[in-house]
Amino acid sequence: MKKDFTNKEKNKLPLTFKHIDIVKSKNREKKHFSIVIPCKKYDTDAYAKLNPYKFLTRLI
Amino acid sequence: MILIISQNNEITTTEVIKWLLKLGKSFIRVHEDEIFDIKINEKRIYIESPRNCFFIDEITSVWYRRGGLKFNRLHYKNEAIHLNMNEYQHWLEDYVIKVLESKKHINKQSNSDINKLIVLEEAQKAGLDIPPYFLADNTNDVILKKTIIKTIGGNPRMEGILKDSSGMMYTTVIKQNENENENFFITFFQEKIEKHFEIRSFYLNGKVWSIAIFSQNDDQTKVDFRKYNDEKPNRKVPYNLPKNIEQKIHQLMQSLDLNSGSLDFIKSDSQYYFLEVNSVGQFLGMSILCNYLLEKEIAEYL
């Protein structure tokens, strides 16, 4: 869905603000929320425990 | 010791770390929300955060991926002392960052934010073809349906522009003129090139790896391939740019003082049009699809 934000501000905006695509906030983060875990080895709180990044058939 | 300046949830960093562990290299990973204090022990400078503590002379190489080193600034009651001490602390922080950047590194915190307009000028100087562009606050000189607009800012995404929703500024084709009597804020216009396919390249220290993205046959992706079609993804294949284009990329990256980055091109007939460079761009997808092992290349260099 496109939305025009140029008429909602007192000051002028670039034309790009007339063609804003509305997307869900933090969509990606929510999608992966349940599959990330803290991982000391790689020093991150967001290690993806699922989703092997290469298809098994490509590893054979 | 390798210093990695990144973000907690940055997936590419984790993949590079896997290779560092495999290669037996030790590393320190700094997250985007860490605040450091600068301290001295026996005339040696070390920096300390709740997660990390290290002497800066222990660091042998630095990978600036995303985020940045941030420091705790002390405040003082007396305004004059506060101003003076603010500058004093700035120089100490500047010294730490500059010393770290003088070591073997991949990109630098101090110049990772690059100006898209300067990049286009430098690209022209390097001999790359770019679609003609101009800045304007009206559409008087715009050729309808043959001109695109896009942001000159670094991030096309605006989180929370509406309740529970965000806004994305994708590349857009101009189909109608605006009111002649009402100007808008200065906007970037560029000639729309009819592309055969897009090319994304990853550059590291003079080497270039590329992927061709066939986005032109899908209405959803043909103007901006970042409008991903998840149900029917664009076809992507490994691609070799001509050597002379790769040399020009090298020249451009040297002029921007970047030794790593992702570059976007479009191919139209026999011409390669340079669009932009992203110093902190995502390249993991390309690495996996094309078996380039770019994470290994980075780990080996550090």
Tab-separated table of C-alpha atoms in Angstrom:
chain	number	residue	atom	x	y	z
A	1	MET	CA	0.000	0.000	0.000
A	2	LYS	CA	1.343	3.430	-0.970
A	3	LYS	CA	0.792	6.520	1.136
A	4	ASP	CA	1.458	10.222	0.565
A	5	PHE	CA	3.070	11.963	3.545
A	6	THR	CA	3.859	15.257	1.802
A	7	ASN	CA	0.642	16.996	2.880
A	8	LYS	CA	0.949	16.009	6.530
A	9	GLU	CA	3.952	18.213	7.365
A	10	LYS	CA	4.229	21.987	7.601
A	11	ASN	CA	7.645	21.962	5.895
A	12	LYS	CA	8.273	20.680	2.404
A	13	LEU	CA	9.370	17.086	1.851
A	14	PRO	CA	11.180	15.439	-1.102
A	15	LEU	CA	8.926	13.826	-3.694
A	16	THR	CA	9.984	10.382	-2.438
A	17	PHE	CA	7.700	10.968	0.558
A	18	LYS	CA	4.722	11.023	-1.787
A	19	HIS	CA	5.312	7.384	-2.719
A	20	ILE	CA	5.947	5.664	0.613
A	21	ASP	CA	5.228	1.923	0.704
A	22	ILE	CA	3.703	0.957	4.026
A	23	VAL	CA	5.147	-2.266	5.412
A	24	LYS	CA	4.743	-4.010	8.752
A	25	SER	CA	7.147	-2.879	11.458
A	26	LYS	CA	9.914	-5.229	12.555
A	27	ASN	CA	8.388	-7.904	10.375
A	28	ARG	CA	11.576	-9.826	9.978
A	29	GLU	CA	12.475	-9.745	13.659
A	30	LYS	CA	9.088	-11.143	14.653
A	31	LYS	CA	9.340	-13.916	12.090
A	32	HIS	CA	12.620	-15.141	13.558
A	33	PHE	CA	11.843	-14.330	17.165
A	34	SER	CA	11.328	-17.906	18.278
A	35	ILE	CA	14.299	-19.358	16.455
A	36	VAL	CA	17.131	-17.223	17.774
A	37	ILE	CA	19.061	-17.963	20.948
A	38	PRO	CA	21.962	-16.341	22.813
A	39	CYS	CA	25.226	-17.954	21.751
A	40	LYS	CA	28.442	-17.414	23.717
A	41	LYS	CA	30.635	-19.046	21.077
A	42	TYR	CA	29.742	-16.462	18.436
A	43	ASP	CA	29.162	-13.701	21.024
A	44	THR	CA	25.610	-12.852	19.980
A	45	ASP	CA	22.137	-12.971	21.538
A	46	ALA	CA	20.552	-13.616	18.148
A	47	TYR	CA	22.016	-16.841	16.786
A	48	ALA	CA	19.572	-18.570	14.417
A	49	LYS	CA	19.185	-22.131	15.692
A	50	LEU	CA	17.103	-23.233	12.695
A	51	ASN	CA	17.232	-22.529	8.974
A	52	PRO	CA	20.388	-24.189	7.673
A	53	TYR	CA	21.459	-21.647	5.125
A	54	LYS	CA	22.333	-24.108	2.424
A	55	PHE	CA	20.013	-26.780	1.038
A	56	LEU	CA	21.078	-30.250	2.156
A	57	THR	CA	21.130	-31.415	-1.462
A	58	ARG	CA	23.833	-28.830	-2.190
A	59	LEU	CA	26.019	-30.129	0.621
A	60	ILE	CA	25.918	-33.734	-0.646
B	1	MET	CA	43.563	-10.099	18.400
B	2	ILE	CA	40.900	-9.130	15.861
B	3	LEU	CA	38.393	-6.419	16.744
B	4	ILE	CA	34.948	-6.747	15.129
B	5	ILE	CA	32.705	-3.695	15.443
B	6	SER	CA	29.199	-4.874	14.594
B	7	GLN	CA	25.658	-5.427	15.821
B	8	ASN	CA	24.340	-8.063	18.186
B	9	ASN	CA	21.970	-9.579	15.614
B	10	GLU	CA	24.153	-9.126	12.523
B	11	ILE	CA	24.101	-12.521	10.840
B	12	THR	CA	27.087	-12.020	8.507
B	13	THR	CA	29.308	-11.243	11.487
B	14	THR	CA	28.412	-14.588	13.014
B	15	GLU	CA	29.260	-16.399	9.769
B	16	VAL	CA	32.670	-14.691	9.609
B	17	ILE	CA	33.263	-15.615	13.275
B	18	LYS	CA	32.646	-19.271	12.409
B	19	TRP	CA	35.553	-19.040	9.969
B	20	LEU	CA	37.743	-17.189	12.473
B	21	LEU	CA	37.222	-20.034	14.957
B	22	LYS	CA	38.010	-22.570	12.238
B	23	LEU	CA	41.208	-20.662	11.409
B	24	GLY	CA	42.139	-20.448	15.112
B	25	LYS	CA	42.058	-16.645	15.194
B	26	SER	CA	40.944	-14.894	18.376
B	27	PHE	CA	38.522	-12.003	18.229
B	28	ILE	CA	36.541	-9.452	20.224
B	29	ARG	CA	32.982	-8.679	19.046
B	30	VAL	CA	31.606	-5.256	19.942
B	31	HIS	CA	27.847	-4.667	19.798
B	32	GLU	CA	26.055	-1.481	18.776
B	33	ASP	CA	24.819	-0.686	22.292
B	34	GLU	CA	28.145	-0.970	24.129
B	35	ILE	CA	29.488	2.138	25.806
B	36	PHE	CA	33.219	2.198	26.533
B	37	ASP	CA	35.329	4.054	29.076
B	38	ILE	CA	38.879	4.934	28.084
B	39	LYS	CA	41.361	3.969	30.799
B	40	ILE	CA	45.112	3.750	31.365
B	41	ASN	CA	47.149	0.971	32.925
B	42	GLU	CA	50.947	1.324	33.100
B	43	LYS	CA	50.930	3.918	30.299
B	44	ARG	CA	48.895	1.654	28.017
B	45	ILE	CA	45.429	2.677	26.856
B	46	TYR	CA	42.627	0.185	27.288
B	47	ILE	CA	38.903	0.547	26.751
B	48	GLU	CA	36.260	-1.084	28.891
B	49	SER	CA	32.526	-1.741	28.521
B	50	PRO	CA	30.247	-4.018	30.563
B	51	ARG	CA	30.954	-6.763	27.961
B	52	ASN	CA	34.508	-6.166	26.808
B	53	CYS	CA	37.867	-4.885	28.034
B	54	PHE	CA	41.035	-4.731	25.937
B	55	PHE	CA	44.270	-2.813	25.386
B	56	ILE	CA	44.194	-1.047	22.038
B	57	ASP	CA	47.796	-2.115	21.331
B	58	GLU	CA	46.641	-5.756	21.546
B	59	ILE	CA	44.457	-5.299	18.465
B	60	THR	CA	46.136	-6.436	15.260
B	61	SER	CA	43.278	-5.953	12.810
B	62	VAL	CA	39.830	-4.356	12.772
B	63	TRP	CA	36.676	-5.200	10.835
B	64	TYR	CA	34.219	-2.334	10.919
B	65	ARG	CA	30.969	-4.026	9.984
B	66	ARG	CA	28.190	-1.874	11.491
B	67	GLY	CA	27.369	0.161	14.585
B	68	GLY	CA	30.470	1.837	15.999
B	69	LEU	CA	32.637	2.315	19.074
B	70	LYS	CA	30.801	4.603	21.482
B	71	PHE	CA	32.291	6.239	24.537
B	72	ASN	CA	30.972	7.448	27.842
B	73	ARG	CA	31.195	11.257	28.032
B	74	LEU	CA	31.427	12.852	31.471
B	75	HIS	CA	29.367	15.977	32.193
B	76	TYR	CA	30.489	18.953	34.273
B	77	LYS	CA	28.402	21.500	36.172
B	78	ASN	CA	30.354	24.582	35.058
B	79	GLU	CA	29.367	25.337	31.456
B	80	ALA	CA	32.867	26.534	30.422
B	81	ILE	CA	34.532	23.488	31.971
B	82	HIS	CA	31.894	21.269	30.354
B	83	LEU	CA	32.577	22.703	26.883
B	84	ASN	CA	36.321	22.409	27.342
B	85	MET	CA	36.144	18.862	28.711
B	86	ASN	CA	33.708	17.838	25.986
B	87	GLU	CA	36.322	18.718	23.401
B	88	TYR	CA	39.084	17.129	25.506
B	89	GLN	CA	37.172	13.854	25.640
B	90	HIS	CA	36.446	14.066	21.919
B	91	TRP	CA	40.179	14.105	21.104
B	92	LEU	CA	40.871	11.156	23.361
B	93	GLU	CA	38.083	9.171	21.672
B	94	ASP	CA	39.298	10.329	18.279
B	95	TYR	CA	42.796	9.076	19.114
B	96	VAL	CA	41.510	5.619	20.076
B	97	ILE	CA	39.445	5.342	16.879
B	98	LYS	CA	42.268	6.634	14.647
B	99	VAL	CA	44.844	4.291	16.228
B	100	LEU	CA	42.522	1.334	15.675
B	101	GLU	CA	41.845	2.454	12.091
B	102	SER	CA	45.589	2.688	11.403
B	103	LYS	CA	45.852	-1.070	11.903
B	104	LYS	CA	45.074	-3.645	9.238
B	105	HIS	CA	41.381	-3.189	8.662
B	106	ILE	CA	38.278	-3.758	6.583
B	107	ASN	CA	36.469	-0.423	6.347
B	108	LYS	CA	36.526	2.317	8.918
B	109	GLN	CA	34.005	3.733	11.346
B	110	SER	CA	35.057	7.277	10.448
B	111	ASN	CA	34.137	7.069	6.758
B	112	SER	CA	31.526	4.338	6.514
B	113	ASP	CA	28.744	6.885	5.935
B	114	ILE	CA	29.177	7.876	2.336
B	115	ASN	CA	27.400	10.599	0.436
B	116	LYS	CA	25.513	9.161	-2.565
B	117	LEU	CA	25.976	12.362	-4.572
B	118	ILE	CA	29.744	12.414	-4.005
B	119	VAL	CA	29.883	8.718	-4.897
B	120	LEU	CA	28.223	9.423	-8.262
B	121	GLU	CA	30.736	12.188	-8.998
B	122	GLU	CA	33.647	9.943	-8.042
B	123	ALA	CA	32.205	7.108	-10.137
B	124	GLN	CA	32.162	9.378	-13.171
B	125	LYS	CA	35.762	10.382	-12.508
B	126	ALA	CA	36.659	6.681	-12.341
B	127	GLY	CA	35.146	6.265	-15.804
B	128	LEU	CA	32.015	4.352	-14.847
B	129	ASP	CA	28.794	5.036	-16.757
B	130	ILE	CA	25.972	6.357	-14.623
B	131	PRO	CA	22.394	7.178	-15.632
B	132	PRO	CA	22.081	10.983	-16.025
B	133	TYR	CA	20.736	12.584	-12.846
B	134	PHE	CA	19.811	15.965	-11.423
B	135	LEU	CA	18.476	17.557	-8.262
B	136	ALA	CA	15.297	19.621	-8.496
B	137	ASP	CA	12.420	20.969	-6.434
B	138	ASN	CA	9.895	20.721	-9.287
B	139	THR	CA	9.072	18.316	-12.114
B	140	ASN	CA	9.431	20.833	-14.972
B	141	ASP	CA	12.429	19.004	-16.499
B	142	VAL	CA	11.181	15.507	-15.793
B	143	ILE	CA	10.417	13.194	-18.706
B	144	LEU	CA	7.406	11.285	-17.474
B	145	LYS	CA	7.681	7.492	-17.204
B	146	LYS	CA	11.381	7.758	-18.073
B	147	THR	CA	12.609	9.258	-14.808
B	148	ILE	CA	12.950	7.706	-11.368
B	149	ILE	CA	13.286	9.235	-7.921
B	150	LYS	CA	15.036	7.777	-4.910
B	151	THR	CA	16.297	8.944	-1.555
B	152	ILE	CA	19.804	10.308	-1.119
B	153	GLY	CA	19.671	9.276	2.532
B	154	GLY	CA	21.375	6.116	3.753
B	155	ASN	CA	18.285	4.290	4.957
B	156	PRO	CA	15.156	4.014	2.793
B	157	ARG	CA	13.222	2.584	5.752
B	158	MET	CA	11.374	4.676	8.348
B	159	GLU	CA	10.420	2.557	11.345
B	160	GLY	CA	7.098	3.406	12.979
B	161	ILE	CA	5.967	6.058	10.495
B	162	LEU	CA	2.432	4.878	11.338
B	163	LYS	CA	1.263	2.869	14.333
B	164	ASP	CA	2.689	-0.685	13.925
B	165	SER	CA	3.805	0.150	10.388
B	166	SER	CA	6.955	1.369	8.722
B	167	GLY	CA	7.570	3.251	5.504
B	168	MET	CA	9.868	2.232	2.663
B	169	MET	CA	11.135	4.668	0.053
B	170	TYR	CA	11.664	2.419	-2.934
B	171	THR	CA	12.887	3.689	-6.280
B	172	THR	CA	9.787	5.077	-8.009
B	173	VAL	CA	9.023	5.981	-11.632
B	174	ILE	CA	7.510	9.457	-12.068
B	175	LYS	CA	4.279	9.181	-14.050
B	176	GLN	CA	2.752	12.627	-13.573
B	177	ASN	CA	3.898	16.216	-13.175
B	178	GLU	CA	3.504	18.006	-9.877
B	179	ASN	CA	1.724	21.328	-9.462
B	180	GLU	CA	3.919	23.973	-11.158
B	181	ASN	CA	3.205	26.563	-8.500
B	182	GLU	CA	4.210	24.402	-5.551
B	183	ASN	CA	7.808	23.379	-5.092
B	184	PHE	CA	8.810	20.390	-2.991
B	185	PHE	CA	12.003	19.667	-1.030
B	186	ILE	CA	15.069	19.028	-3.223
B	187	THR	CA	14.695	15.575	-4.751
B	188	PHE	CA	17.042	13.257	-6.634
B	189	PHE	CA	15.891	12.473	-10.189
B	190	GLN	CA	17.612	9.998	-12.484
B	191	GLU	CA	16.985	8.691	-15.977
B	192	LYS	CA	15.243	5.323	-15.905
B	193	ILE	CA	17.402	2.803	-17.746
B	194	GLU	CA	15.670	-0.154	-19.364
B	195	LYS	CA	17.672	-2.964	-17.852
B	196	HIS	CA	18.385	-6.464	-19.040
B	197	PHE	CA	19.363	-7.474	-15.536
B	198	GLU	CA	20.910	-6.085	-12.362
B	199	ILE	CA	24.330	-6.864	-10.977
B	200	ARG	CA	25.394	-6.723	-7.362
B	201	SER	CA	29.119	-6.855	-6.717
B	202	PHE	CA	31.098	-7.339	-3.545
B	203	TYR	CA	34.500	-5.654	-3.387
B	204	LEU	CA	37.312	-6.570	-1.021
B	205	ASN	CA	40.836	-5.242	-1.385
B	206	GLY	CA	40.891	-5.120	-5.172
B	207	LYS	CA	38.929	-8.334	-5.760
B	208	VAL	CA	35.367	-8.301	-7.097
B	209	TRP	CA	32.674	-10.983	-6.899
B	210	SER	CA	29.376	-10.441	-8.713
B	211	ILE	CA	25.884	-11.864	-9.054
B	212	ALA	CA	23.343	-11.181	-11.801
B	213	ILE	CA	19.760	-10.658	-10.640
B	214	PHE	CA	17.050	-11.156	-13.244
B	215	SER	CA	14.529	-8.738	-11.790
B	216	GLN	CA	13.290	-7.177	-15.029
B	217	ASN	CA	10.590	-9.755	-15.886
B	218	ASP	CA	8.648	-9.358	-12.659
B	219	ASP	CA	6.422	-6.276	-12.298
B	220	GLN	CA	6.986	-6.289	-8.547
B	221	THR	CA	10.791	-6.165	-8.800
B	222	LYS	CA	11.523	-4.522	-12.127
B	223	VAL	CA	11.936	-0.969	-10.783
B	224	ASP	CA	13.405	-1.912	-7.391
B	225	PHE	CA	14.442	-5.519	-6.765
B	226	ARG	CA	14.262	-4.928	-2.999
B	227	LYS	CA	10.477	-5.308	-3.356
B	228	TYR	CA	11.254	-8.989	-3.039
B	229	ASN	CA	8.859	-11.483	-4.553
B	230	ASP	CA	9.004	-14.222	-1.914
B	231	GLU	CA	6.658	-16.549	-3.798
B	232	LYS	CA	8.605	-16.420	-7.028
B	233	PRO	CA	12.077	-15.043	-6.235
B	234	ASN	CA	14.175	-13.466	-8.986
B	235	ARG	CA	16.628	-15.803	-10.667
B	236	LYS	CA	20.192	-15.101	-9.526
B	237	VAL	CA	23.388	-16.499	-11.009
B	238	PRO	CA	27.145	-15.941	-10.528
B	239	TYR	CA	28.439	-13.308	-12.923
B	240	ASN	CA	31.789	-11.968	-14.065
B	241	LEU	CA	32.030	-8.258	-14.779
B	242	PRO	CA	34.424	-7.247	-17.575
B	243	LYS	CA	37.939	-6.605	-16.283
B	244	ASN	CA	37.831	-2.917	-17.223
B	245	ILE	CA	34.699	-2.411	-15.092
B	246	GLU	CA	36.384	-4.193	-12.186
B	247	GLN	CA	39.397	-1.895	-12.550
B	248	LYS	CA	37.110	1.134	-12.451
B	249	ILE	CA	35.422	-0.240	-9.322
B	250	HIS	CA	38.869	-0.529	-7.731
B	251	GLN	CA	39.638	3.061	-8.694
B	252	LEU	CA	36.311	4.274	-7.288
B	253	MET	CA	36.745	2.416	-4.001
B	254	GLN	CA	40.250	3.813	-3.602
B	255	SER	CA	38.981	7.343	-4.158
B	256	LEU	CA	36.310	6.744	-1.479
B	257	ASP	CA	38.933	5.209	0.855
B	258	LEU	CA	36.863	2.026	1.187
B	259	ASN	CA	38.490	-1.381	0.964
B	260	SER	CA	35.198	-3.259	1.083
B	261	GLY	CA	31.637	-2.656	-0.057
B	262	SER	CA	28.676	-3.763	-2.145
B	263	LEU	CA	28.041	-2.068	-5.479
B	264	ASP	CA	24.902	-2.039	-7.609
B	265	PHE	CA	24.898	-1.983	-11.408
B	266	ILE	CA	22.340	-2.416	-14.144
B	267	LYS	CA	23.158	-3.833	-17.535
B	268	SER	CA	21.435	-2.367	-20.569
B	269	ASP	CA	22.530	-3.697	-23.967
B	270	SER	CA	26.312	-3.650	-23.759
B	271	GLN	CA	26.543	-0.934	-21.112
B	272	TYR	CA	27.046	-1.286	-17.388
B	273	TYR	CA	25.469	1.546	-15.384
B	274	PHE	CA	26.746	2.124	-11.876
B	275	LEU	CA	24.019	3.003	-9.365
B	276	GLU	CA	25.497	3.112	-5.868
B	277	VAL	CA	27.854	1.633	-3.318
B	278	ASN	CA	26.999	0.476	0.182
B	279	SER	CA	29.958	0.104	2.530
B	280	VAL	CA	27.981	-1.944	5.060
B	281	GLY	CA	25.762	-3.799	2.587
B	282	GLN	CA	24.561	-7.352	3.033
B	283	PHE	CA	26.499	-9.883	0.948
B	284	LEU	CA	25.753	-13.173	2.684
B	285	GLY	CA	22.932	-14.053	0.279
B	286	MET	CA	25.221	-13.604	-2.707
B	287	SER	CA	27.977	-15.594	-1.027
B	288	ILE	CA	25.655	-18.527	-0.350
B	289	LEU	CA	23.921	-18.519	-3.743
B	290	CYS	CA	27.161	-18.332	-5.717
B	291	ASN	CA	29.374	-20.383	-3.370
B	292	TYR	CA	31.783	-17.446	-3.130
B	293	LEU	CA	32.702	-18.065	0.551
B	294	LEU	CA	33.081	-14.328	1.106
B	295	GLU	CA	32.919	-14.879	4.875
B	296	LYS	CA	36.062	-17.008	4.573
B	297	GLU	CA	37.786	-14.331	2.484
B	298	ILE	CA	37.118	-11.779	5.212
B	299	ALA	CA	38.222	-14.108	8.009
B	300	GLU	CA	41.429	-14.942	6.165
B	301	TYR	CA	42.246	-11.286	5.552
B	302	LEU	CA	41.759	-10.238	9.187
